[in-house]
Amino acid sequence: MGVDLRSDFLIVGSGIAALRAAAELPRGGDVLILTKAEPREGNTGYAQGGIAAAVGPDDSAELHAADTLAAGDGLCDEQAVRVLVEEGPRYVGELMEWGVRFDRDASGTPALAIEGAHSARRVLHARDATGREIGNVLWTRVSALPGIRS
């Protein structure tokens, strides 16, 4: 007897982008997530770097865009960069609301680092395992939603 793989939506992979999409799709129908290994065993879990968003008091979407475009040396799609820097803070806030534990400073606010090509402190980390932290929180959220199969 075969396996029923019919669904309204098919997501291949279980990285951050796939899981974020899956978080929205149950509203529109049945979602099937297919992976080549265990869902949490993708490259996301090995991503150590942070996530950049203009969430600090001395930062802005305009400054973040300027840094990104300069670092891209003419290779960036300016419209895509604008969407990223303008919407990024909202999605980082959403991740925190969902339970992602970014590092905090002594006052309890997110600890913001400055890294290559950035002119302001805007990189959030979850220890040295940011990808694993985000992936685990997203997987926990998505796997609890009705209409999601994997």
Coordinates of N, CA and C in Angstrom, one line a residue:
M1 N 0.8 -1.2 0.0 CA 0.0 0.0 0.0 C 0.9 1.2 0.0
G2 N 0.6 2.2 -0.8 CA 1.4 3.4 -0.9 C 1.1 4.4 0.2
V3 N 1.9 5.5 0.2 CA 1.7 6.6 1.1 C 1.0 7.7 0.5
D4 N 0.0 8.3 1.2 CA -0.8 9.4 0.6 C 0.0 10.7 0.8
L5 N 0.5 11.2 -0.3 CA 1.3 12.4 -0.3 C 0.5 13.6 -0.9
R6 N -0.8 13.5 -0.9 CA -1.6 14.6 -1.4 C -1.7 15.7 -0.3
S7 N -1.7 16.9 -0.8 CA -1.9 18.0 0.1 C -2.2 19.3 -0.7
D8 N -2.6 20.3 0.0 CA -2.9 21.6 -0.7 C -1.6 22.3 -0.9
F9 N -0.6 22.1 0.0 CA 0.7 22.8 -0.1 C 1.8 21.8 0.2
L10 N 2.8 21.8 -0.6 CA 4.0 21.0 -0.4 C 5.2 21.9 -0.2
I11 N 5.9 21.6 0.9 CA 7.1 22.4 1.2 C 8.2 21.3 1.3
V12 N 9.3 21.6 0.5 CA 10.4 20.7 0.4 C 11.5 21.3 1.3
G13 N 11.9 20.7 2.3 CA 12.9 21.2 3.2 C 12.3 21.7 4.5
S14 N 13.2 21.9 5.5 CA 12.7 22.3 6.8 C 13.6 23.4 7.4
G15 N 14.2 24.2 6.5 CA 15.0 25.3 7.0 C 14.1 26.5 7.5
I16 N 14.8 27.5 7.9 CA 14.0 28.7 8.4 C 13.0 29.2 7.4
A17 N 13.3 29.4 6.1 CA 12.4 29.9 5.1 C 11.2 28.9 5.0
A18 N 11.5 27.6 4.9 CA 10.4 26.6 4.7 C 9.5 26.7 5.9
L19 N 10.0 26.7 7.1 CA 9.2 26.6 8.3 C 8.4 27.9 8.5
R20 N 9.0 29.1 8.1 CA 8.3 30.3 8.3 C 7.1 30.3 7.3
A21 N 7.3 29.8 6.1 CA 6.2 29.7 5.1 C 5.1 28.7 5.7
A22 N 5.5 27.6 6.2 CA 4.6 26.7 6.8 C 3.8 27.3 7.9
A23 N 4.3 28.2 8.6 CA 3.6 28.8 9.7 C 2.4 29.6 9.2
E24 N 2.4 30.1 8.0 CA 1.3 30.8 7.4 C 0.3 30.0 6.6
L25 N 0.8 28.9 6.1 CA -0.1 28.1 5.2 C -1.3 27.3 5.7
P26 N -1.3 26.9 7.0 CA -2.4 26.1 7.4 C -3.8 26.8 7.3
R27 N -3.7 28.2 7.2 CA -4.9 28.9 7.0 C -5.6 28.6 5.7
G28 N -4.7 28.2 4.7 CA -5.2 28.0 3.4 C -5.4 26.5 3.0
G29 N -5.1 25.6 3.9 CA -5.3 24.2 3.6 C -4.2 23.3 4.2
D30 N -4.2 22.0 3.8 CA -3.3 21.0 4.3 C -1.9 21.3 3.8
V31 N -0.9 21.1 4.7 CA 0.5 21.4 4.4 C 1.3 20.1 4.7
L32 N 2.1 19.7 3.7 CA 3.0 18.6 3.8 C 4.4 19.1 3.7
I33 N 5.2 18.8 4.7 CA 6.7 19.2 4.7 C 7.5 17.9 4.5
L34 N 8.2 17.9 3.4 CA 9.1 16.7 3.0 C 10.5 17.1 3.2
T35 N 11.3 16.2 3.9 CA 12.7 16.5 4.1 C 13.5 15.2 3.7
K36 N 14.7 15.3 3.4 CA 15.5 14.1 3.1 C 16.1 13.5 4.4
A37 N 16.0 14.1 5.5 CA 16.4 13.6 6.8 C 15.4 14.0 7.9
E38 N 15.8 13.9 9.1 CA 15.0 14.3 10.2 C 14.8 15.8 10.0
P39 N 13.6 16.3 10.3 CA 13.3 17.7 10.0 C 14.3 18.7 10.7
R40 N 14.8 18.4 11.8 CA 15.7 19.3 12.5 C 17.2 19.1 12.1
E41 N 17.4 18.2 11.1 CA 18.8 17.9 10.8 C 19.3 18.5 9.5
G42 N 18.8 19.8 9.2 CA 19.3 20.5 8.0 C 20.4 21.4 8.3
N43 N 20.8 22.2 7.4 CA 21.9 23.2 7.5 C 21.5 24.3 8.5
T44 N 20.2 24.6 8.7 CA 19.8 25.7 9.6 C 20.5 25.5 11.0
G45 N 20.4 24.2 11.5 CA 21.0 24.0 12.8 C 22.4 24.2 13.0
Y46 N 23.1 24.3 11.9 CA 24.6 24.5 11.9 C 25.0 26.0 11.7
A47 N 24.0 26.9 11.5 CA 24.2 28.3 11.3 C 24.6 28.9 12.6
Q48 N 25.8 29.4 12.7 CA 26.2 30.0 14.0 C 26.0 31.5 14.0
G49 N 26.1 32.2 12.9 CA 26.0 33.6 12.8 C 24.7 34.2 13.3
G50 N 24.6 35.5 13.4 CA 23.4 36.1 13.9 C 22.5 36.5 12.8
I51 N 21.5 37.3 13.2 CA 20.5 37.8 12.3 C 20.5 39.3 12.4
A52 N 20.7 40.0 11.3 CA 20.8 41.5 11.3 C 19.4 42.2 11.1
A53 N 19.1 43.1 12.0 CA 17.9 43.9 11.9 C 18.1 45.2 12.6
A54 N 17.6 46.3 12.0 CA 17.8 47.6 12.6 C 16.8 47.8 13.8
V55 N 17.1 47.2 14.9 CA 16.2 47.3 16.1 C 16.8 48.1 17.2
G56 N 18.0 48.6 17.1 CA 18.7 49.4 18.1 C 18.3 50.9 18.0
P57 N 18.4 51.6 19.2 CA 18.0 53.0 19.2 C 18.9 53.9 18.3
D58 N 20.1 53.5 17.9 CA 20.9 54.3 17.1 C 21.0 53.8 15.6
D59 N 20.0 53.1 15.2 CA 20.0 52.4 13.9 C 18.7 52.7 13.2
S60 N 18.7 52.5 11.9 CA 17.4 52.7 11.1 C 17.5 51.8 9.9
A61 N 16.3 51.7 9.2 CA 16.2 50.9 8.0 C 17.1 51.6 6.9
E62 N 17.1 52.9 6.9 CA 17.9 53.6 5.9 C 19.4 53.3 6.0
L63 N 19.9 53.3 7.3 CA 21.3 53.0 7.5 C 21.6 51.6 7.2
H64 N 20.7 50.7 7.6 CA 20.9 49.3 7.3 C 21.0 49.0 5.8
A65 N 20.1 49.7 5.1 CA 20.1 49.6 3.6 C 21.4 50.1 3.0
A66 N 21.8 51.2 3.5 CA 23.1 51.8 2.9 C 24.2 50.8 3.1
D67 N 24.3 50.2 4.3 CA 25.4 49.3 4.6 C 25.3 48.1 3.7
T68 N 24.1 47.5 3.6 CA 23.9 46.3 2.7 C 24.2 46.6 1.3
L69 N 23.8 47.7 0.8 CA 24.1 48.0 -0.6 C 25.6 48.3 -0.9
A70 N 26.2 48.9 0.1 CA 27.7 49.1 0.0 C 28.4 47.8 0.0
A71 N 28.0 46.9 0.9 CA 28.7 45.6 1.0 C 28.4 44.8 -0.2
G72 N 27.3 45.0 -0.8 CA 26.9 44.2 -2.0 C 27.7 44.6 -3.3
D73 N 28.3 45.8 -3.2 CA 29.2 46.2 -4.3 C 28.5 46.1 -5.7
G74 N 27.2 46.6 -5.7 CA 26.5 46.6 -7.0 C 25.7 45.4 -7.3
L75 N 25.8 44.3 -6.5 CA 25.2 43.1 -6.8 C 23.8 42.9 -6.2
C76 N 23.4 43.8 -5.3 CA 22.1 43.7 -4.6 C 21.0 44.3 -5.4
D77 N 19.9 43.7 -5.3 CA 18.6 44.2 -5.8 C 18.1 45.2 -4.8
E78 N 18.2 46.5 -5.2 CA 17.8 47.6 -4.2 C 16.4 47.4 -3.6
Q79 N 15.5 47.0 -4.4 CA 14.1 46.9 -3.9 C 14.0 45.7 -2.9
A80 N 14.7 44.6 -3.2 CA 14.8 43.5 -2.2 C 15.4 43.9 -0.9
V81 N 16.5 44.7 -1.0 CA 17.2 45.2 0.2 C 16.2 46.0 1.0
R82 N 15.5 46.9 0.4 CA 14.6 47.8 1.1 C 13.5 47.0 1.8
V83 N 13.0 46.0 1.2 CA 12.0 45.1 1.8 C 12.6 44.4 3.0
L84 N 13.8 43.9 2.9 CA 14.5 43.2 4.0 C 14.7 44.1 5.2
V85 N 15.2 45.3 4.9 CA 15.6 46.2 6.1 C 14.3 46.8 6.7
E86 N 13.3 47.1 5.9 CA 12.1 47.7 6.5 C 11.2 46.7 7.2
E87 N 11.2 45.4 6.7 CA 10.3 44.4 7.3 C 11.1 43.5 8.4
G88 N 12.4 43.5 8.3 CA 13.2 42.7 9.2 C 12.9 42.9 10.6
P89 N 12.9 44.1 11.2 CA 12.6 44.3 12.6 C 11.3 43.7 13.1
R90 N 10.3 43.8 12.2 CA 9.0 43.2 12.6 C 9.1 41.6 12.7
Y91 N 9.8 41.0 11.8 CA 9.9 39.6 11.9 C 10.9 39.1 13.0
V92 N 11.9 39.9 13.3 CA 12.7 39.5 14.4 C 11.9 39.6 15.7
G93 N 11.1 40.7 15.8 CA 10.2 40.8 17.0 C 9.2 39.6 17.1
E94 N 8.7 39.2 15.9 CA 7.8 38.0 15.9 C 8.6 36.8 16.4
L95 N 9.8 36.6 16.0 CA 10.6 35.4 16.4 C 10.7 35.5 17.9
M96 N 11.0 36.6 18.5 CA 11.1 36.8 20.0 C 9.8 36.5 20.6
E97 N 8.7 36.9 20.1 CA 7.4 36.6 20.6 C 7.1 35.1 20.6
W98 N 7.6 34.4 19.6 CA 7.4 33.0 19.5 C 8.3 32.2 20.4
G99 N 9.3 32.9 21.0 CA 10.1 32.2 21.9 C 11.6 32.1 21.6
V100 N 12.1 32.7 20.5 CA 13.5 32.7 20.2 C 14.2 33.5 21.3
R101 N 15.2 32.8 21.9 CA 16.0 33.5 23.0 C 17.3 34.0 22.5
F102 N 17.2 35.3 22.0 CA 18.4 35.9 21.6 C 19.2 36.4 22.9
D103 N 20.5 36.5 22.7 CA 21.3 36.9 23.9 C 20.8 38.3 24.4
R104 N 20.9 38.5 25.7 CA 20.5 39.7 26.3 C 21.7 40.4 27.0
D105 N 21.6 41.7 27.1 CA 22.7 42.4 27.9 C 22.2 42.4 29.4
A106 N 23.0 43.1 30.2 CA 22.7 43.1 31.7 C 21.4 43.8 32.0
S107 N 20.9 44.6 31.1 CA 19.6 45.3 31.4 C 18.4 44.5 30.9
G108 N 18.7 43.3 30.2 CA 17.7 42.5 29.7 C 17.2 42.8 28.3
T109 N 17.8 43.8 27.7 CA 17.4 44.0 26.3 C 18.3 43.2 25.3
P110 N 17.8 42.9 24.1 CA 18.7 42.1 23.2 C 20.1 42.7 23.0
A111 N 21.1 41.9 23.1 CA 22.4 42.3 22.9 C 22.7 42.4 21.4
L112 N 23.1 43.6 21.0 CA 23.3 43.8 19.6 C 24.8 43.9 19.3
A113 N 25.3 43.1 18.4 CA 26.7 43.1 18.0 C 26.9 43.9 16.7
I114 N 28.1 44.4 16.5 CA 28.5 45.0 15.3 C 29.4 44.1 14.6
E115 N 29.2 43.8 13.3 CA 30.0 42.8 12.6 C 30.4 43.4 11.2
G116 N 31.2 42.7 10.5 CA 31.7 43.2 9.2 C 30.6 43.8 8.3
A117 N 30.9 44.9 7.7 CA 30.0 45.7 6.8 C 28.9 46.4 7.5
H118 N 28.7 46.3 8.8 CA 27.6 47.0 9.5 C 28.3 48.2 10.2
S119 N 27.6 49.4 10.1 CA 28.1 50.6 10.8 C 27.4 50.8 12.1
A120 N 26.5 50.0 12.5 CA 25.7 50.1 13.7 C 25.6 48.7 14.3
R121 N 25.3 48.7 15.6 CA 25.1 47.4 16.3 C 23.7 47.0 15.9
R122 N 23.6 45.8 15.2 CA 22.3 45.3 14.7 C 22.2 43.8 14.6
V123 N 23.3 43.1 15.0 CA 23.3 41.7 14.8 C 22.9 41.0 16.1
L124 N 21.8 40.2 16.1 CA 21.4 39.5 17.3 C 21.9 38.0 17.2
H125 N 22.3 37.5 18.3 CA 22.8 36.1 18.3 C 22.0 35.3 19.4
A126 N 21.9 34.1 19.2 CA 21.5 33.1 20.3 C 22.7 32.2 20.6
R127 N 23.5 32.7 21.5 CA 24.8 32.1 21.8 C 25.5 31.9 20.5
D128 N 26.1 30.8 20.3 CA 26.8 30.6 19.0 C 26.0 29.6 18.2
A129 N 24.7 29.6 18.4 CA 23.8 28.6 17.7 C 22.5 29.3 17.3
T130 N 22.6 30.4 16.6 CA 21.4 31.2 16.2 C 20.5 30.4 15.3
G131 N 21.1 29.7 14.3 CA 20.2 28.9 13.4 C 19.5 27.8 14.1
R132 N 20.2 27.1 15.0 CA 19.5 26.0 15.8 C 18.4 26.6 16.6
E133 N 18.6 27.7 17.3 CA 17.6 28.3 18.2 C 16.4 28.7 17.4
I134 N 16.6 29.4 16.3 CA 15.4 29.8 15.4 C 14.7 28.6 14.8
G135 N 15.5 27.7 14.3 CA 14.9 26.5 13.7 C 14.1 25.7 14.7
N136 N 14.6 25.5 15.9 CA 13.9 24.7 16.9 C 12.6 25.4 17.3
V137 N 12.6 26.7 17.5 CA 11.4 27.4 17.9 C 10.4 27.3 16.7
L138 N 10.8 27.5 15.5 CA 9.9 27.5 14.4 C 9.3 26.1 14.2
W139 N 10.2 25.0 14.4 CA 9.7 23.7 14.2 C 8.7 23.3 15.3
T140 N 8.9 23.8 16.5 CA 8.0 23.5 17.6 C 6.6 24.2 17.3
R141 N 6.7 25.4 16.8 CA 5.5 26.2 16.5 C 4.7 25.5 15.4
V142 N 5.4 25.2 14.3 CA 4.8 24.7 13.1 C 4.2 23.3 13.3
S143 N 5.0 22.4 14.0 CA 4.5 21.0 14.2 C 3.3 21.0 15.1
A144 N 3.0 22.0 15.9 CA 1.8 22.0 16.7 C 0.6 22.6 16.0
L145 N 0.8 23.1 14.8 CA -0.4 23.6 14.1 C -1.2 22.5 13.4
P146 N -2.5 22.7 13.4 CA -3.4 21.7 12.7 C -3.1 21.9 11.2
G147 N -3.2 20.8 10.5 CA -3.1 20.8 9.1 C -1.7 20.7 8.6
I148 N -0.7 20.5 9.5 CA 0.7 20.3 9.1 C 1.1 18.8 9.3
R149 N 1.7 18.2 8.2 CA 2.2 16.9 8.3 C 3.7 16.9 7.8
S150 N 4.4 16.0 8.4 CA 5.8 15.9 7.9 C 6.2 14.4 7.8

